[in-house]
Tab-separated table of C-alpha atoms in Angstrom:
chain	number	residue	atom	x	y	z
A	35	MET	CA	4.312	-102.685	-83.607
A	36	VAL	CA	5.286	-106.257	-82.859
A	37	THR	CA	2.555	-108.838	-83.130
A	38	GLY	CA	2.821	-112.591	-83.206
A	39	VAL	CA	1.744	-115.838	-81.644
A	40	GLU	CA	4.070	-115.459	-78.664
A	41	THR	CA	2.967	-111.987	-77.636
A	42	ASN	CA	-0.684	-112.914	-78.154
A	43	GLN	CA	-0.287	-115.472	-75.400
A	44	ILE	CA	0.964	-112.930	-72.896
A	45	PRO	CA	-1.482	-112.750	-69.989
A	46	ASP	CA	-3.355	-109.527	-69.228
A	47	LEU	CA	-0.944	-107.365	-67.214
A	48	THR	CA	-3.828	-105.167	-66.034
A	49	ASN	CA	-5.587	-108.056	-64.289
A	50	PRO	CA	-4.462	-108.907	-60.715
A	51	GLN	CA	-5.449	-112.526	-61.480
A	52	THR	CA	-2.349	-112.708	-63.693
A	53	PHE	CA	-0.220	-112.180	-60.577
A	54	ALA	CA	-2.374	-114.206	-58.156
A	55	ALA	CA	-0.266	-117.370	-58.274
A	56	GLY	CA	3.033	-115.491	-58.502
A	57	VAL	CA	4.895	-113.156	-60.838
A	58	PRO	CA	4.458	-114.484	-64.427
A	59	HIS	CA	8.227	-114.818	-64.989
A	60	GLU	CA	7.829	-117.223	-67.887
A	61	ALA	CA	5.718	-114.690	-69.816
A	62	PHE	CA	8.158	-111.891	-68.971
A	63	ALA	CA	11.024	-114.057	-70.274
A	64	ARG	CA	9.242	-114.340	-73.634
A	65	LEU	CA	8.665	-110.571	-73.717
A	66	ARG	CA	12.359	-109.881	-73.007
A	67	GLU	CA	13.298	-112.070	-75.981
A	68	THR	CA	10.817	-110.421	-78.352
A	69	PRO	CA	12.129	-107.329	-80.206
A	70	GLY	CA	10.399	-104.067	-79.335
A	71	PHE	CA	7.898	-103.762	-76.486
A	72	HIS	CA	4.607	-105.557	-75.836
A	73	TRP	CA	1.462	-103.383	-76.154
A	74	GLN	CA	-1.020	-104.007	-73.332
A	75	PRO	CA	-4.376	-102.454	-74.199
A	76	THR	CA	-6.296	-100.724	-71.402
A	77	GLU	CA	-8.686	-97.787	-71.294
A	78	ILE	CA	-7.878	-97.233	-67.618
A	79	ALA	CA	-5.704	-94.177	-66.951
A	80	THR	CA	-4.017	-94.016	-70.348
A	81	ALA	CA	-4.123	-91.342	-73.080
A	82	ASN	CA	-3.514	-93.723	-75.987
A	83	GLY	CA	-5.520	-96.799	-74.962
A	84	GLY	CA	-2.819	-98.941	-73.386
A	85	PHE	CA	0.770	-99.143	-72.223
A	86	TRP	CA	4.048	-100.592	-73.431
A	87	ALA	CA	5.478	-103.332	-71.200
A	88	VAL	CA	9.240	-102.709	-71.035
A	89	THR	CA	11.107	-105.749	-69.719
A	90	ARG	CA	14.812	-105.448	-70.629
A	91	PHE	CA	17.279	-104.034	-68.081
A	92	ALA	CA	19.147	-101.742	-70.499
A	93	ASP	CA	15.939	-100.250	-71.942
A	94	ILE	CA	14.632	-99.390	-68.464
A	95	VAL	CA	17.901	-97.719	-67.457
A	96	GLU	CA	17.868	-95.688	-70.696
A	97	ILE	CA	14.262	-94.558	-70.187
A	98	GLU	CA	14.737	-93.676	-66.508
A	99	SER	CA	17.852	-91.634	-67.251
A	100	ASN	CA	15.986	-89.332	-69.625
A	101	PRO	CA	13.154	-87.518	-67.789
A	102	ALA	CA	12.850	-84.884	-70.539
A	103	LEU	CA	11.725	-87.569	-72.988
A	104	PHE	CA	10.052	-89.932	-70.491
A	105	ALA	CA	8.202	-87.876	-67.901
A	106	SER	CA	6.854	-88.711	-64.450
A	107	GLN	CA	4.459	-85.764	-64.049
A	108	PRO	CA	1.547	-87.554	-65.812
A	109	GLY	CA	1.968	-90.359	-63.261
A	110	GLY	CA	4.711	-92.490	-61.721
A	111	ALA	CA	2.868	-95.808	-61.502
A	112	TRP	CA	-0.155	-96.987	-63.504
A	113	PRO	CA	-3.113	-96.596	-62.822
A	114	SER	CA	-2.133	-93.331	-61.121
A	115	THR	CA	-1.345	-92.071	-64.628
A	116	ASN	CA	-2.751	-89.838	-67.368
A	117	LEU	CA	-2.969	-87.149	-64.667
A	118	SER	CA	-3.559	-83.513	-65.453
A	119	PRO	CA	-0.656	-81.035	-65.402
A	120	ASP	CA	-3.092	-78.645	-63.674
A	121	PRO	CA	-2.685	-78.844	-59.848
A	122	ALA	CA	-6.393	-78.020	-59.388
A	123	GLU	CA	-7.384	-81.236	-61.159
A	124	ASN	CA	-4.575	-83.482	-59.956
A	125	PRO	CA	-4.398	-84.468	-56.256
A	126	LEU	CA	-1.018	-86.101	-56.853
A	127	TYR	CA	0.542	-82.960	-58.318
A	128	ASN	CA	2.790	-82.495	-55.265
A	129	ASN	CA	3.876	-86.118	-54.994
A	130	LEU	CA	7.640	-86.467	-55.579
A	131	MET	CA	7.097	-89.584	-57.701
A	132	MET	CA	5.039	-87.496	-60.122
A	133	MET	CA	7.544	-84.685	-60.660
A	134	ASP	CA	10.223	-83.950	-63.220
A	135	PRO	CA	13.337	-81.780	-62.980
A	136	PRO	CA	13.835	-79.035	-61.923
A	137	ARG	CA	10.928	-79.245	-59.464
A	138	HIS	CA	11.749	-82.849	-58.607
A	139	SER	CA	15.375	-81.961	-57.924
A	140	SER	CA	14.556	-79.251	-55.402
A	141	VAL	CA	12.162	-81.401	-53.352
A	142	ARG	CA	14.327	-84.488	-53.516
A	143	ARG	CA	17.378	-82.557	-52.349
A	144	VAL	CA	15.568	-81.497	-49.178
A	145	ALA	CA	14.491	-85.080	-48.558
A	146	ALA	CA	17.994	-86.410	-49.301
A	147	ALA	CA	19.439	-84.118	-46.658
A	148	ALA	CA	17.298	-85.947	-44.088
A	149	PHE	CA	17.765	-89.397	-45.630
A	150	GLY	CA	21.339	-89.494	-46.891
A	151	PRO	CA	23.680	-92.405	-46.208
A	152	ARG	CA	25.328	-90.973	-43.079
A	153	ILE	CA	21.967	-89.996	-41.587
A	154	VAL	CA	20.460	-93.435	-42.157
A	155	LYS	CA	23.494	-95.126	-40.598
A	156	ASN	CA	22.615	-93.265	-37.398
A	157	PHE	CA	19.143	-94.850	-37.490
A	158	ASP	CA	20.636	-98.204	-36.450
A	159	PRO	CA	20.056	-97.957	-32.648
A	160	TRP	CA	16.388	-96.975	-32.779
A	161	VAL	CA	15.510	-99.293	-35.683
A	162	ARG	CA	17.059	-102.050	-33.551
A	163	GLU	CA	14.879	-101.003	-30.603
A	164	ILE	CA	11.765	-101.379	-32.758
A	165	VAL	CA	12.898	-104.777	-34.093
A	166	VAL	CA	13.697	-106.030	-30.582
A	167	GLU	CA	10.294	-104.824	-29.342
A	168	VAL	CA	8.605	-106.793	-32.149
A	169	LEU	CA	10.685	-109.935	-31.521
A	170	GLU	CA	10.047	-109.822	-27.792
A	171	ARG	CA	6.345	-109.816	-28.553
A	172	ILE	CA	6.493	-112.930	-30.741
A	173	GLU	CA	8.819	-114.736	-28.331
A	174	HIS	CA	5.776	-115.892	-26.397
A	175	LEU	CA	3.787	-117.018	-29.440
A	176	ASP	CA	3.991	-120.594	-30.712
A	177	GLU	CA	1.914	-119.958	-33.836
A	178	PHE	CA	1.287	-116.636	-35.538
A	179	ASP	CA	1.022	-114.802	-38.852
A	180	TYR	CA	4.478	-113.473	-39.723
A	181	ILE	CA	2.969	-110.765	-41.946
A	182	LEU	CA	0.744	-109.340	-39.213
A	183	GLU	CA	3.150	-109.705	-36.309
A	184	VAL	CA	6.491	-108.885	-37.960
A	185	ALA	CA	6.463	-107.796	-41.620
A	186	GLN	CA	3.792	-105.091	-41.253
A	187	ILE	CA	4.770	-103.756	-37.871
A	188	ILE	CA	8.465	-103.075	-38.330
A	189	PRO	CA	8.246	-100.756	-41.364
A	190	SER	CA	5.135	-98.924	-40.160
A	191	PHE	CA	6.763	-98.110	-36.808
A	192	VAL	CA	10.049	-97.208	-38.496
A	193	ILE	CA	8.371	-94.799	-40.914
A	194	ALA	CA	6.228	-93.236	-38.182
A	195	ARG	CA	9.453	-92.593	-36.271
A	196	VAL	CA	11.152	-91.103	-39.354
A	197	GLN	CA	8.137	-88.800	-39.789
A	198	GLY	CA	8.159	-87.930	-36.103
A	199	VAL	CA	4.542	-89.053	-35.562
A	200	PRO	CA	3.822	-89.555	-31.830
A	201	ALA	CA	3.212	-93.156	-30.756
A	202	GLU	CA	-0.495	-92.588	-30.048
A	203	ASP	CA	-1.121	-91.491	-33.680
A	204	ARG	CA	0.990	-94.218	-35.247
A	205	GLN	CA	-1.846	-96.622	-36.073
A	206	TRP	CA	-4.077	-93.867	-37.435
A	207	ILE	CA	-1.461	-92.634	-39.885
A	208	VAL	CA	-0.710	-96.215	-40.994
A	209	ASP	CA	-4.451	-96.749	-41.657
A	210	GLN	CA	-4.638	-93.565	-43.777
A	211	THR	CA	-1.620	-94.725	-45.732
A	212	LEU	CA	-3.201	-98.063	-46.506
A	213	ALA	CA	-6.412	-96.298	-47.566
A	214	SER	CA	-4.612	-93.924	-49.938
A	215	PHE	CA	-2.533	-96.785	-51.329
A	216	GLU	CA	-5.721	-98.744	-52.062
A	217	ALA	CA	-7.327	-95.672	-53.645
A	218	MET	CA	-4.307	-95.146	-55.912
A	219	GLN	CA	-4.799	-98.683	-57.251
A	220	THR	CA	-8.289	-97.775	-58.527
A	221	ALA	CA	-7.469	-94.724	-60.667
A	222	ASP	CA	-10.150	-92.807	-58.733
A	223	VAL	CA	-8.528	-89.393	-58.276
A	224	ASN	CA	-11.336	-88.118	-56.061
A	225	ALA	CA	-10.912	-90.988	-53.593
A	226	VAL	CA	-7.163	-90.325	-53.507
A	227	GLY	CA	-7.796	-86.632	-52.939
A	228	GLU	CA	-10.140	-87.329	-50.003
A	229	VAL	CA	-7.642	-89.458	-48.088
A	230	LEU	CA	-4.803	-87.048	-48.772
A	231	HIS	CA	-6.953	-84.193	-47.500
A	232	LYS	CA	-7.512	-85.980	-44.166
A	233	THR	CA	-3.786	-86.417	-43.636
A	234	HIS	CA	-3.110	-82.787	-44.608
A	235	VAL	CA	-5.531	-81.647	-41.910
A	236	TYR	CA	-3.686	-83.825	-39.382
A	237	TYR	CA	-0.293	-82.454	-40.428
A	238	ARG	CA	-1.478	-78.837	-40.445
A	239	GLU	CA	-3.455	-78.909	-37.203
A	240	LYS	CA	-1.506	-81.335	-35.064
A	241	LEU	CA	1.889	-82.561	-36.234
A	242	VAL	CA	3.342	-79.333	-37.665
A	243	PRO	CA	2.404	-77.092	-34.695
A	244	GLU	CA	3.948	-79.716	-32.408
A	245	LYS	CA	7.190	-79.747	-34.453
A	246	LEU	CA	7.302	-75.948	-34.545
A	247	ARG	CA	7.050	-75.862	-30.739
A	248	ASN	CA	9.497	-78.687	-30.312
A	249	PRO	CA	11.734	-79.180	-33.398
A	250	GLN	CA	13.481	-82.532	-33.693
A	251	SER	CA	15.679	-84.265	-36.219
A	252	ASP	CA	12.698	-85.982	-37.871
A	253	MET	CA	11.544	-85.593	-41.471
A	254	THR	CA	8.553	-83.400	-40.567
A	255	SER	CA	10.809	-80.860	-38.840
A	256	VAL	CA	13.242	-80.859	-41.769
A	257	LEU	CA	10.452	-80.426	-44.327
A	258	ILE	CA	8.601	-77.625	-42.577
A	259	HIS	CA	11.804	-75.670	-42.138
A	260	ALA	CA	12.587	-76.118	-45.822
A	261	ALA	CA	9.047	-74.871	-46.554
A	262	GLU	CA	9.595	-71.851	-44.265
A	263	ARG	CA	12.777	-71.038	-46.183
A	264	GLY	CA	10.800	-71.267	-49.436
A	265	GLU	CA	12.821	-74.192	-50.826
A	266	ILE	CA	9.652	-76.238	-51.225
A	267	THR	CA	5.930	-75.516	-50.805
A	268	GLU	CA	3.821	-76.597	-47.841
A	269	ALA	CA	1.847	-78.971	-50.089
A	270	GLU	CA	5.060	-80.553	-51.340
A	271	ALA	CA	6.162	-81.076	-47.739
A	272	TYR	CA	2.862	-82.733	-46.730
A	273	ASP	CA	2.718	-84.959	-49.771
A	274	PHE	CA	6.279	-86.039	-49.201
A	275	LEU	CA	5.234	-87.188	-45.716
A	276	ASN	CA	2.443	-89.222	-47.316
A	277	LEU	CA	4.714	-90.678	-49.960
A	278	LEU	CA	7.226	-91.658	-47.299
A	279	GLN	CA	4.594	-93.654	-45.489
A	280	ALA	CA	3.190	-95.348	-48.600
A	281	ALA	CA	6.528	-96.154	-50.199
A	282	GLY	CA	8.307	-97.069	-46.982
A	283	PHE	CA	5.580	-99.316	-45.690
A	284	GLU	CA	4.214	-101.325	-48.594
A	285	THR	CA	7.456	-102.334	-50.257
A	286	THR	CA	9.470	-102.997	-47.097
A	287	HIS	CA	6.729	-105.155	-45.644
A	288	THR	CA	6.709	-107.093	-48.901
A	289	LEU	CA	10.485	-107.563	-48.692
A	290	ILE	CA	10.355	-108.783	-45.076
A	291	GLY	CA	7.413	-111.119	-45.698
A	292	GLN	CA	8.515	-112.586	-49.040
A	293	SER	CA	12.092	-113.209	-47.853
A	294	MET	CA	10.783	-115.272	-44.935
A	295	ARG	CA	8.396	-117.155	-47.241
A	296	MET	CA	11.295	-118.057	-49.543
A	297	ILE	CA	13.404	-119.260	-46.587
A	298	LEU	CA	10.544	-121.398	-45.251
A	299	GLU	CA	9.505	-122.846	-48.603
A	300	SER	CA	12.948	-123.737	-49.924
A	301	PRO	CA	15.600	-125.562	-47.877
A	302	GLU	CA	18.094	-124.599	-50.581
A	303	ILE	CA	17.361	-120.875	-50.216
A	304	ALA	CA	17.414	-121.216	-46.421
A	305	ASP	CA	20.851	-122.843	-46.615
A	306	LYS	CA	22.203	-120.196	-49.022
A	307	THR	CA	20.818	-117.445	-46.784
A	308	PHE	CA	22.510	-118.713	-43.627
A	309	ARG	CA	25.788	-119.631	-45.368
A	310	GLY	CA	25.753	-116.350	-47.311
A	311	ILE	CA	25.323	-114.267	-44.173
A	312	GLU	CA	28.238	-116.129	-42.579
A	313	GLU	CA	30.578	-115.922	-45.569
A	314	LEU	CA	29.619	-112.606	-47.195
A	315	GLY	CA	27.824	-110.692	-44.488
A	316	PRO	CA	24.122	-109.814	-44.681
A	317	ASP	CA	24.304	-107.065	-47.332
A	318	LYS	CA	24.885	-109.296	-50.376
A	319	VAL	CA	22.177	-111.691	-49.202
A	320	ILE	CA	19.724	-108.822	-48.850
A	321	GLU	CA	20.632	-107.506	-52.327
A	322	GLU	CA	19.796	-110.937	-53.732
A	323	PHE	CA	16.454	-111.055	-51.914
A	324	LEU	CA	15.697	-107.609	-53.335
A	325	ARG	CA	16.516	-108.743	-56.877
A	326	PHE	CA	14.543	-111.939	-56.518
A	327	ILE	CA	11.468	-110.408	-54.877
A	328	THR	CA	11.426	-106.933	-56.513
A	329	PRO	CA	8.627	-105.622	-54.240
A	330	ALA	CA	7.497	-102.814	-56.583
A	331	MET	CA	7.147	-104.739	-59.833
A	332	PHE	CA	7.155	-101.704	-62.134
A	333	MET	CA	7.066	-97.917	-62.401
A	334	SER	CA	5.643	-95.855	-65.272
A	335	ARG	CA	6.805	-93.069	-67.562
A	336	THR	CA	5.009	-91.121	-70.314
A	337	ALA	CA	6.677	-90.238	-73.614
A	338	THR	CA	6.744	-86.470	-74.149
A	339	GLN	CA	7.144	-86.821	-77.950
A	340	ASP	CA	7.279	-89.439	-80.691
A	341	THR	CA	10.534	-91.358	-80.338
A	342	VAL	CA	12.216	-94.731	-80.758
A	343	VAL	CA	13.486	-96.634	-77.729
A	344	GLY	CA	14.430	-100.316	-77.384
A	345	ASP	CA	13.819	-100.670	-81.147
A	346	GLN	CA	10.217	-99.660	-80.557
A	347	GLN	CA	8.470	-96.657	-82.101
A	348	VAL	CA	6.439	-94.954	-79.368
A	349	ARG	CA	4.107	-91.991	-79.748
A	350	GLU	CA	3.741	-88.815	-77.735
A	351	ASN	CA	1.685	-89.505	-74.571
A	352	ASP	CA	2.280	-93.257	-74.808
A	353	LEU	CA	2.575	-94.816	-71.358
A	354	LEU	CA	5.482	-97.173	-70.660
A	355	ASN	CA	5.397	-99.571	-67.715
A	356	LEU	CA	8.942	-100.450	-66.729
A	357	TYR	CA	8.845	-103.983	-65.315
A	358	PHE	CA	11.745	-104.091	-62.840
A	359	THR	CA	10.636	-107.585	-61.877
A	360	ALA	CA	11.397	-108.745	-65.446
A	361	ALA	CA	14.598	-106.703	-65.851
A	362	ASN	CA	15.954	-108.187	-62.616
A	363	ARG	CA	15.949	-111.586	-64.331
A	364	ASP	CA	17.369	-110.350	-67.627
A	365	PRO	CA	19.996	-112.929	-68.690
A	366	ALA	CA	21.854	-110.140	-70.531
A	367	VAL	CA	22.764	-108.810	-67.057
A	368	PHE	CA	22.381	-111.694	-64.577
A	369	ALA	CA	23.862	-115.172	-65.107
A	370	ASN	CA	21.354	-117.925	-64.213
A	371	PRO	CA	18.829	-115.230	-63.342
A	372	ASP	CA	16.226	-117.592	-61.878
A	373	GLU	CA	18.677	-118.945	-59.338
A	374	PHE	CA	18.930	-117.409	-55.844
A	375	ASP	CA	22.659	-116.774	-55.506
A	376	PRO	CA	23.999	-114.276	-52.952
A	377	TRP	CA	27.519	-114.932	-54.286
A	378	ARG	CA	26.739	-113.418	-57.703
A	379	THR	CA	29.006	-110.524	-58.703
A	380	GLU	CA	26.762	-108.682	-61.147
A	381	THR	CA	25.711	-105.100	-60.835
A	382	ALA	CA	23.050	-103.924	-58.410
A	383	SER	CA	19.538	-104.821	-59.508
A	384	LEU	CA	16.676	-102.521	-60.464
A	385	ALA	CA	14.697	-103.354	-57.304
A	386	PHE	CA	14.878	-99.646	-56.383
A	387	GLY	CA	14.740	-98.367	-59.967
A	388	SER	CA	17.440	-96.088	-61.391
A	389	GLY	CA	18.058	-92.449	-62.257
A	390	PRO	CA	16.627	-89.385	-60.510
A	391	HIS	CA	13.631	-91.297	-59.082
A	392	ARG	CA	15.630	-94.196	-57.637
A	393	CYS	CA	14.120	-95.114	-54.256
A	394	ILE	CA	15.341	-92.576	-51.731
A	395	GLY	CA	14.671	-94.959	-48.839
A	396	ASN	CA	16.782	-97.823	-50.168
A	397	ALA	CA	19.378	-97.651	-47.391
A	398	LEU	CA	16.642	-97.685	-44.759
A	399	ALA	CA	14.866	-100.692	-46.291
A	400	LYS	CA	18.104	-102.670	-46.311
A	401	LEU	CA	18.886	-101.570	-42.750
A	402	GLU	CA	15.520	-102.863	-41.497
A	403	LEU	CA	16.000	-106.318	-43.014
A	404	ARG	CA	19.643	-106.511	-41.894
A	405	ILE	CA	18.788	-105.703	-38.277
A	406	LEU	CA	15.872	-108.153	-38.348
A	407	PHE	CA	18.183	-110.946	-39.605
A	408	GLU	CA	20.822	-110.058	-36.990
A	409	GLU	CA	18.406	-109.974	-34.072
A	410	MET	CA	16.654	-113.194	-35.122
A	411	ALA	CA	20.023	-114.942	-35.427
A	412	LYS	CA	21.021	-113.748	-31.929
A	413	ARG	CA	17.880	-115.359	-30.542
A	414	ASP	CA	18.217	-118.403	-32.796
A	415	PHE	CA	14.594	-117.981	-33.898
A	416	ARG	CA	13.581	-120.710	-36.365
A	417	PHE	CA	10.140	-121.136	-37.885
A	418	ARG	CA	8.304	-123.606	-40.065
A	419	LEU	CA	5.332	-123.017	-42.353
A	420	ASN	CA	2.077	-123.577	-40.523
A	421	GLY	CA	-0.419	-123.236	-43.382
A	422	ALA	CA	-0.516	-121.927	-46.928
A	423	PRO	CA	0.934	-118.425	-47.571
A	424	GLN	CA	-1.548	-116.073	-49.239
A	425	ARG	CA	-0.500	-113.655	-51.944
A	426	GLY	CA	-2.072	-110.228	-52.349
A	427	TRP	CA	-4.248	-109.037	-55.233
A	428	SER	CA	-2.144	-106.527	-57.129
A	429	THR	CA	-0.611	-105.850	-60.526
A	430	PHE	CA	1.879	-103.472	-58.897
A	431	ILE	CA	3.297	-104.906	-55.661
A	432	ASN	CA	4.583	-108.485	-55.271
A	433	GLN	CA	2.370	-108.689	-52.207
A	434	ILE	CA	2.051	-111.333	-49.544
A	435	ARG	CA	-0.959	-111.028	-47.252
A	436	SER	CA	-0.523	-113.946	-44.875
A	437	LEU	CA	2.317	-116.251	-43.827
A	438	PRO	CA	1.275	-118.614	-41.030
A	439	VAL	CA	4.313	-119.864	-39.096
A	440	ALA	CA	5.074	-121.944	-36.008
A	441	ARG	CA	8.187	-121.618	-33.879
A	442	VAL	CA	10.574	-124.579	-33.934
A	443	SER	CA	13.252	-122.967	-31.738
B	215	MET	CA	40.878	-86.878	-73.767
B	216	ALA	CA	41.752	-86.286	-70.135
B	217	ARG	CA	42.648	-88.921	-67.572
B	218	VAL	CA	41.346	-89.398	-64.036
B	219	ILE	CA	42.829	-91.696	-61.403
B	220	TYR	CA	40.500	-93.200	-58.803
B	221	VAL	CA	42.393	-94.440	-55.730
B	222	GLN	CA	40.750	-97.057	-53.484
B	223	PRO	CA	41.211	-97.174	-49.684
B	224	ASP	CA	43.587	-100.168	-50.102
B	225	GLY	CA	45.836	-98.096	-52.407
B	226	SER	CA	44.855	-99.805	-55.664
B	227	SER	CA	43.831	-97.461	-58.460
B	228	THR	CA	41.929	-97.278	-61.743
B	229	THR	CA	42.849	-94.852	-64.510
B	230	CYS	CA	40.133	-93.842	-66.980
B	231	ALA	CA	40.192	-91.504	-69.952
B	232	ALA	CA	37.174	-89.451	-70.991
B	233	ASP	CA	36.060	-86.029	-72.133
B	234	GLY	CA	33.559	-83.522	-70.841
B	235	ARG	CA	31.695	-85.939	-68.586
B	236	SER	CA	31.478	-85.849	-64.805
B	237	LEU	CA	33.883	-87.840	-62.633
B	238	MET	CA	30.820	-89.719	-61.334
B	239	LYS	CA	29.646	-90.773	-64.820
B	240	VAL	CA	33.154	-91.846	-65.838
B	241	ALA	CA	33.493	-93.914	-62.650
B	242	VAL	CA	30.104	-95.596	-63.020
B	243	GLU	CA	30.715	-96.403	-66.704
B	244	ASN	CA	34.037	-98.013	-65.791
B	245	LEU	CA	32.603	-99.883	-62.765
B	246	VAL	CA	34.927	-98.144	-60.312
B	247	PRO	CA	33.968	-99.559	-56.886
B	248	GLY	CA	32.653	-97.142	-54.271
B	249	ILE	CA	31.168	-94.506	-56.580
B	250	ILE	CA	27.483	-95.257	-56.775
B	251	GLY	CA	25.843	-92.199	-58.337
B	252	GLU	CA	22.427	-93.382	-57.278
B	253	CYS	CA	20.446	-90.409	-58.627
B	254	GLY	CA	22.289	-90.314	-61.941
B	255	GLY	CA	23.816	-86.863	-61.449
B	256	ASP	CA	20.735	-84.949	-60.297
B	257	LEU	CA	22.562	-83.695	-57.178
B	258	SER	CA	20.130	-85.397	-54.847
B	259	CYS	CA	21.652	-88.551	-53.324
B	260	ALA	CA	25.194	-87.978	-51.894
B	261	THR	CA	26.550	-91.350	-53.067
B	262	CYS	CA	29.393	-90.165	-55.343
B	263	HIS	CA	31.564	-88.515	-52.681
B	264	VAL	CA	35.334	-88.369	-53.345
B	265	PHE	CA	38.328	-86.794	-51.604
B	266	VAL	CA	40.172	-84.798	-54.256
B	267	ASP	CA	43.963	-84.953	-54.058
B	268	GLU	CA	45.140	-81.689	-52.496
B	269	ALA	CA	47.324	-80.749	-55.459
B	270	TRP	CA	44.254	-80.791	-57.695
B	271	PHE	CA	41.583	-79.363	-55.427
B	272	GLY	CA	42.447	-75.711	-56.134
B	273	LYS	CA	41.919	-76.188	-59.876
B	274	LEU	CA	38.217	-77.013	-59.432
B	275	LYS	CA	35.302	-74.609	-59.586
B	276	PRO	CA	33.902	-73.927	-56.081
B	277	ARG	CA	31.088	-76.018	-54.585
B	278	SER	CA	27.489	-74.808	-54.877
B	279	ASP	CA	25.281	-74.435	-51.785
B	280	ASP	CA	23.340	-77.555	-52.770
B	281	GLU	CA	26.537	-79.565	-53.009
B	282	GLU	CA	27.646	-78.263	-49.596
B	283	SER	CA	24.398	-79.381	-47.989
B	284	LEU	CA	24.581	-82.866	-49.510
B	285	LEU	CA	28.176	-83.286	-48.342
B	286	ASP	CA	26.690	-83.139	-44.829
B	287	VAL	CA	25.036	-86.518	-45.340
B	288	THR	CA	27.584	-88.592	-47.295
B	289	SER	CA	28.498	-92.001	-45.867
B	290	GLU	CA	31.901	-90.725	-44.730
B	291	GLU	CA	32.643	-87.387	-43.015
B	292	PRO	CA	33.727	-84.825	-45.618
B	293	THR	CA	37.097	-83.052	-45.472
B	294	GLU	CA	38.325	-79.731	-46.893
B	295	THR	CA	38.904	-81.411	-50.258
B	296	SER	CA	35.650	-83.379	-50.463
B	297	ARG	CA	33.538	-83.129	-53.607
B	298	LEU	CA	30.538	-84.876	-55.083
B	299	SER	CA	32.053	-86.327	-58.231
B	300	CYS	CA	28.896	-85.634	-60.275
B	301	GLN	CA	29.728	-81.936	-59.916
B	302	VAL	CA	33.251	-82.149	-61.339
B	303	THR	CA	33.521	-82.164	-65.134
B	304	LEU	CA	36.600	-83.851	-66.570
B	305	THR	CA	38.148	-81.176	-68.809
B	306	ASP	CA	41.601	-81.116	-70.432
B	307	ASP	CA	43.076	-78.865	-67.752
B	308	LEU	CA	42.281	-81.607	-65.211
B	309	ASP	CA	44.248	-84.267	-67.130
B	310	GLY	CA	45.760	-86.607	-64.514
B	311	ILE	CA	43.484	-85.579	-61.606
B	312	VAL	CA	43.655	-87.932	-58.598
B	313	VAL	CA	40.617	-88.617	-56.409
B	314	HIS	CA	40.299	-90.939	-53.399
B	315	VAL	CA	37.203	-93.106	-52.930
B	316	PRO	CA	35.775	-93.309	-49.364
B	317	SER	CA	35.872	-96.756	-47.763
B	318	THR	CA	32.305	-96.723	-46.403
B	319	GLN	CA	30.576	-95.678	-49.645
B	320	ARG	CA	29.703	-99.176	-50.892
């Protein structure tokens, strides 16, 4: 194990305070330069009393490409980790993020068939409708909170539409999602189980019967038909609906909110954003926002046996937290990594992870931000900061809770 | 070693030599544009679609049902000779195989 003055000064990665003022990029830079991995002690949700902080791009790609050696079943993101392999004791047993091949492959394939590139391209018209509805609402506001009025609403309405949840239930399902997301941050499996149970009752008693009467091209219809054909179980279908909501909402709202904060706080980033969209089109600019922001800061894997990776000896059942937020500024991969540069030519970042668990909704997330940029540009909406932005309280998501803005055009 | 030729929509091409790996892996390792291989070869993302040159298509093993269903959602409409390149292993009898990369898979 590596010890030394430098690693002793690394802040506590289990304490949200460490992330309160921003992602500790300076500490992550020191970890990337230190051979091996940094051991972060914690009794919470670990088998061996802590986790390894993995910060280099190449090490994360290697770990994520080998699910036999680095498993997801014990938990995809600390502190939802050290979970039992017994479904009776593990409410997250049917969550796609907590599965390994071959079970993961079968569920993901069903989801991919409803979320593949050509399908998502067809989402453009109705995502645009939602964005326009949101922008028409803020058109009449001089001062407002961009997080509440824009960043939260767009992804929650988009995901509800993907699920096929009727408009009158939209807010309820968003509230349940937030509750389960909060519960997952506390390592309290019973609290997680309670929220999930409530949503299962809703799916079983209301949404599924409705979709069976009136099948549509939404995810719920696709999943229940796959369950009828025996390709996946009913529980896997329901928990995929929950995962969709949690993953699609929290990270996309972070991307939308943080990108606007960066534009408002830095004239240089604002200039590069507008020039980049003109010269390169929006996609490269969005990729750079994703790299820079990295909404989900890490994911976790558990070693299935003693092994050596990244020059580090790890033991069976050791937890590894893969810090995408650090890897996305790895100078071995990205030139001038701390600079916002949409013109960069390097490989895609790890904002969505890599390997079999790479974010299945990545095309949809990018589509939402692209349409938002396009529709704001059409209306020539410009804002200025109208108070101090407030970050969230999380070791997991690069959250922003409040972004007060005022319209300038 | 067997060779594979990836042809881009603008007619430019990349030739790579490898053994026993999938056409997707070979493309990704050689940074061939337009073959993404998002899921790493787990047959669950539909981002490694290629159009196999007709002369070569008949030499390949048939598609599985799972591959068929993912071809329904690739960025570009599939044709008779469409394959997911993660499902084609580069063996010696395929030396010189030509595949075309779709223009919208970026």
